[in-house]
GROMACS .gro file of C-alpha atoms in nm:
model
  190
    1UNK     CA    1   0.000   0.000   0.000
    2UNK     CA    2   0.100   0.358  -0.059
    3UNK     CA    3   0.148   0.612   0.218
    4UNK     CA    4  -0.172   0.723   0.388
    5UNK     CA    5  -0.332   1.049   0.284
    6UNK     CA    6  -0.500   1.219   0.578
    7UNK     CA    7  -0.487   0.897   0.770
    8UNK     CA    8  -0.654   0.677   0.506
    9UNK     CA    9  -0.437   0.429   0.321
   10UNK     CA   10  -0.439   0.470  -0.059
   11UNK     CA   11  -0.481   0.152  -0.259
   12UNK     CA   12  -0.329   0.122  -0.606
   13UNK     CA   13  -0.583   0.057  -0.879
   14UNK     CA   14  -0.554  -0.099  -1.218
   15UNK     CA   15  -0.759   0.007  -1.516
   16UNK     CA   16  -0.801  -0.188  -1.833
   17UNK     CA   17  -0.870   0.022  -2.137
   18UNK     CA   18  -1.047  -0.157  -2.419
   19UNK     CA   19  -1.014   0.015  -2.753
   20UNK     CA   20  -1.322  -0.005  -2.975
   21UNK     CA   21  -1.296  -0.240  -3.273
   22UNK     CA   22  -1.231  -0.121  -3.625
   23UNK     CA   23  -1.254  -0.315  -3.949
   24UNK     CA   24  -0.945  -0.440  -4.127
   25UNK     CA   25  -0.939  -0.541  -4.498
   26UNK     CA   26  -1.193  -0.802  -4.605
   27UNK     CA   27  -1.094  -1.140  -4.745
   28UNK     CA   28  -1.096  -1.195  -5.037
   29UNK     CA   29  -1.011  -0.848  -5.165
   30UNK     CA   30  -1.220  -0.909  -5.483
   31UNK     CA   31  -1.452  -1.186  -5.596
   32UNK     CA   32  -1.573  -1.322  -5.928
   33UNK     CA   33  -1.835  -1.596  -5.919
   34UNK     CA   34  -2.063  -1.762  -6.173
   35UNK     CA   35  -2.434  -1.699  -6.136
   36UNK     CA   36  -2.585  -1.925  -5.869
   37UNK     CA   37  -2.258  -1.987  -5.683
   38UNK     CA   38  -2.208  -1.907  -5.314
   39UNK     CA   39  -1.897  -1.719  -5.204
   40UNK     CA   40  -1.750  -1.661  -4.859
   41UNK     CA   41  -1.648  -1.325  -4.717
   42UNK     CA   42  -1.432  -1.300  -4.403
   43UNK     CA   43  -1.481  -0.988  -4.191
   44UNK     CA   44  -1.198  -0.905  -3.948
   45UNK     CA   45  -1.177  -0.656  -3.661
   46UNK     CA   46  -0.892  -0.527  -3.448
   47UNK     CA   47  -0.851  -0.547  -3.158
   48UNK     CA   48  -1.049  -0.851  -3.046
   49UNK     CA   49  -1.334  -0.771  -2.809
   50UNK     CA   50  -1.455  -0.930  -2.483
   51UNK     CA   51  -1.811  -0.924  -2.621
   52UNK     CA   52  -1.959  -1.022  -2.957
   53UNK     CA   53  -1.934  -0.754  -3.227
   54UNK     CA   54  -2.210  -0.711  -3.484
   55UNK     CA   55  -2.088  -0.573  -3.816
   56UNK     CA   56  -2.346  -0.435  -4.065
   57UNK     CA   57  -2.318  -0.563  -4.424
   58UNK     CA   58  -2.464  -0.423  -4.747
   59UNK     CA   59  -2.458  -0.492  -5.119
   60UNK     CA   60  -2.474  -0.205  -5.368
   61UNK     CA   61  -2.686  -0.432  -5.593
   62UNK     CA   62  -2.874  -0.704  -5.398
   63UNK     CA   63  -3.023  -0.824  -5.727
   64UNK     CA   64  -2.674  -0.928  -5.841
   65UNK     CA   65  -2.509  -1.019  -5.511
   66UNK     CA   66  -2.707  -1.099  -5.197
   67UNK     CA   67  -2.548  -1.081  -4.851
   68UNK     CA   68  -2.701  -1.097  -4.499
   69UNK     CA   69  -2.764  -0.767  -4.321
   70UNK     CA   70  -2.491  -0.836  -4.064
   71UNK     CA   71  -2.232  -1.079  -3.935
   72UNK     CA   72  -2.150  -1.141  -3.568
   73UNK     CA   73  -1.788  -1.179  -3.466
   74UNK     CA   74  -1.784  -1.390  -3.147
   75UNK     CA   75  -1.635  -1.260  -2.822
   76UNK     CA   76  -1.258  -1.311  -2.820
   77UNK     CA   77  -1.243  -1.374  -3.196
   78UNK     CA   78  -1.100  -1.140  -3.455
   79UNK     CA   79  -1.306  -1.256  -3.754
   80UNK     CA   80  -1.617  -1.430  -3.883
   81UNK     CA   81  -1.712  -1.561  -4.225
   82UNK     CA   82  -2.040  -1.501  -4.403
   83UNK     CA   83  -2.180  -1.650  -4.725
   84UNK     CA   84  -2.295  -1.436  -5.015
   85UNK     CA   85  -2.490  -1.545  -5.325
   86UNK     CA   86  -2.419  -1.452  -5.688
   87UNK     CA   87  -2.783  -1.406  -5.800
   88UNK     CA   88  -2.758  -1.244  -6.143
   89UNK     CA   89  -2.491  -1.134  -6.389
   90UNK     CA   90  -2.350  -0.795  -6.300
   91UNK     CA   91  -2.134  -0.631  -6.038
   92UNK     CA   92  -2.178  -0.513  -5.682
   93UNK     CA   93  -1.976  -0.361  -5.402
   94UNK     CA   94  -2.002  -0.545  -5.071
   95UNK     CA   95  -1.952  -0.318  -4.770
   96UNK     CA   96  -1.880  -0.411  -4.409
   97UNK     CA   97  -1.953  -0.132  -4.164
   98UNK     CA   98  -1.969   0.135  -4.057
   99UNK     CA   99  -1.810   0.019  -3.733
  100UNK     CA  100  -1.662   0.291  -3.512
  101UNK     CA  101  -1.592   0.507  -3.816
  102UNK     CA  102  -1.440   0.228  -4.026
  103UNK     CA  103  -1.572   0.053  -4.337
  104UNK     CA  104  -1.421  -0.201  -4.574
  105UNK     CA  105  -1.535  -0.298  -4.924
  106UNK     CA  106  -1.477  -0.557  -5.194
  107UNK     CA  107  -1.582  -0.552  -5.558
  108UNK     CA  108  -1.775  -0.857  -5.678
  109UNK     CA  109  -1.851  -0.966  -6.033
  110UNK     CA  110  -2.115  -1.222  -6.127
  111UNK     CA  111  -2.035  -1.405  -6.451
  112UNK     CA  112  -2.271  -1.628  -6.653
  113UNK     CA  113  -2.374  -1.956  -6.491
  114UNK     CA  114  -2.124  -2.239  -6.544
  115UNK     CA  115  -2.194  -2.594  -6.649
  116UNK     CA  116  -2.120  -2.828  -6.358
  117UNK     CA  117  -2.231  -3.170  -6.485
  118UNK     CA  118  -2.367  -3.333  -6.798
  119UNK     CA  119  -2.610  -3.624  -6.768
  120UNK     CA  120  -2.670  -3.859  -7.061
  121UNK     CA  121  -2.998  -4.042  -7.104
  122UNK     CA  122  -3.057  -4.330  -7.342
  123UNK     CA  123  -3.387  -4.510  -7.401
  124UNK     CA  124  -3.236  -4.862  -7.378
  125UNK     CA  125  -2.892  -5.004  -7.297
  126UNK     CA  126  -2.868  -5.189  -7.629
  127UNK     CA  127  -2.907  -5.099  -7.997
  128UNK     CA  128  -2.981  -5.361  -8.261
  129UNK     CA  129  -2.774  -5.362  -8.581
  130UNK     CA  130  -2.922  -5.110  -8.824
  131UNK     CA  131  -3.144  -4.951  -8.557
  132UNK     CA  132  -3.108  -4.601  -8.410
  133UNK     CA  133  -3.147  -4.455  -8.065
  134UNK     CA  134  -3.156  -4.091  -7.970
  135UNK     CA  135  -2.942  -3.995  -7.671
  136UNK     CA  136  -3.009  -3.678  -7.473
  137UNK     CA  137  -2.763  -3.464  -7.281
  138UNK     CA  138  -2.892  -3.250  -6.994
  139UNK     CA  139  -2.669  -2.990  -6.830
  140UNK     CA  140  -2.673  -2.883  -6.466
  141UNK     CA  141  -2.555  -2.524  -6.415
  142UNK     CA  142  -2.442  -2.334  -6.106
  143UNK     CA  143  -2.769  -2.138  -6.107
  144UNK     CA  144  -2.977  -2.456  -6.084
  145UNK     CA  145  -3.096  -2.458  -6.445
  146UNK     CA  146  -3.097  -2.789  -6.634
  147UNK     CA  147  -3.128  -2.723  -7.007
  148UNK     CA  148  -3.128  -2.984  -7.282
  149UNK     CA  149  -2.782  -2.967  -7.445
  150UNK     CA  150  -2.830  -3.255  -7.690
  151UNK     CA  151  -2.790  -3.028  -7.993
  152UNK     CA  152  -2.499  -2.837  -7.840
  153UNK     CA  153  -2.290  -3.132  -7.721
  154UNK     CA  154  -2.007  -3.286  -7.918
  155UNK     CA  155  -2.080  -3.660  -7.933
  156UNK     CA  156  -1.819  -3.934  -7.967
  157UNK     CA  157  -1.824  -4.312  -7.977
  158UNK     CA  158  -1.537  -4.527  -7.848
  159UNK     CA  159  -1.583  -4.794  -8.118
  160UNK     CA  160  -1.722  -4.679  -8.455
  161UNK     CA  161  -1.734  -5.037  -8.587
  162UNK     CA  162  -1.995  -5.123  -8.320
  163UNK     CA  163  -2.199  -4.800  -8.341
  164UNK     CA  164  -2.180  -4.451  -8.480
  165UNK     CA  165  -2.331  -4.132  -8.340
  166UNK     CA  166  -2.421  -3.801  -8.500
  167UNK     CA  167  -2.253  -3.494  -8.366
  168UNK     CA  168  -2.424  -3.269  -8.293
  169UNK     CA  169  -2.751  -3.452  -8.239
  170UNK     CA  170  -2.677  -3.764  -8.035
  171UNK     CA  171  -2.845  -4.014  -8.271
  172UNK     CA  172  -2.667  -4.351  -8.239
  173UNK     CA  173  -2.684  -4.626  -8.505
  174UNK     CA  174  -2.599  -4.989  -8.427
  175UNK     CA  175  -2.339  -5.129  -8.673
  176UNK     CA  176  -2.223  -5.458  -8.519
  177UNK     CA  177  -2.224  -5.660  -8.200
  178UNK     CA  178  -1.994  -5.533  -7.924
  179UNK     CA  179  -1.955  -5.284  -7.641
  180UNK     CA  180  -1.867  -4.919  -7.651
  181UNK     CA  181  -1.879  -4.593  -7.462
  182UNK     CA  182  -2.069  -4.290  -7.588
  183UNK     CA  183  -1.954  -3.954  -7.460
  184UNK     CA  184  -2.106  -3.607  -7.485
  185UNK     CA  185  -1.892  -3.300  -7.420
  186UNK     CA  186  -1.987  -2.935  -7.374
  187UNK     CA  187  -1.690  -2.707  -7.317
  188UNK     CA  188  -1.466  -2.890  -7.071
  189UNK     CA  189  -1.747  -3.099  -6.919
  190UNK     CA  190  -1.806  -3.459  -7.031
   0.00000   0.00000   0.00000
């Protein structure tokens, strides 16, 4: 204890000063996603806080890029991640903040939907010699659409002596007995 002041002992005291949080740069610094794809944005504050910190979020064009209204950074943590959705082709600025006078932004671009998978459908697993069968190719895109790509696909047959296939078109003709693989390709997806 320190020396008494007018007969009362003076006790030392400790004070903890907690600085308010501010936003640091967002991760990633830019984003480009195909329509229908979900991206992740990481919001970071400094310094960490003893209580949860709610950070407001906005999109300059919610029709192109949708993001929740806020993200909560847990007590003792310095960051939290939040998902955002590429809704339509275009561009938008995603903003975190304001938080104690600080804001951070990233530019996002939504590109056309991308083909994820290609599904082939055939009416029967066998084709008689001289007969034809029409194959179909259906695409599944990042935006959830599933168009018929039969006329767009490049069709190939692993053994032309057993069967042939029109490309484009997907019409197979049985030529001889045997086994083969028929493949449809659109872009880099088979």
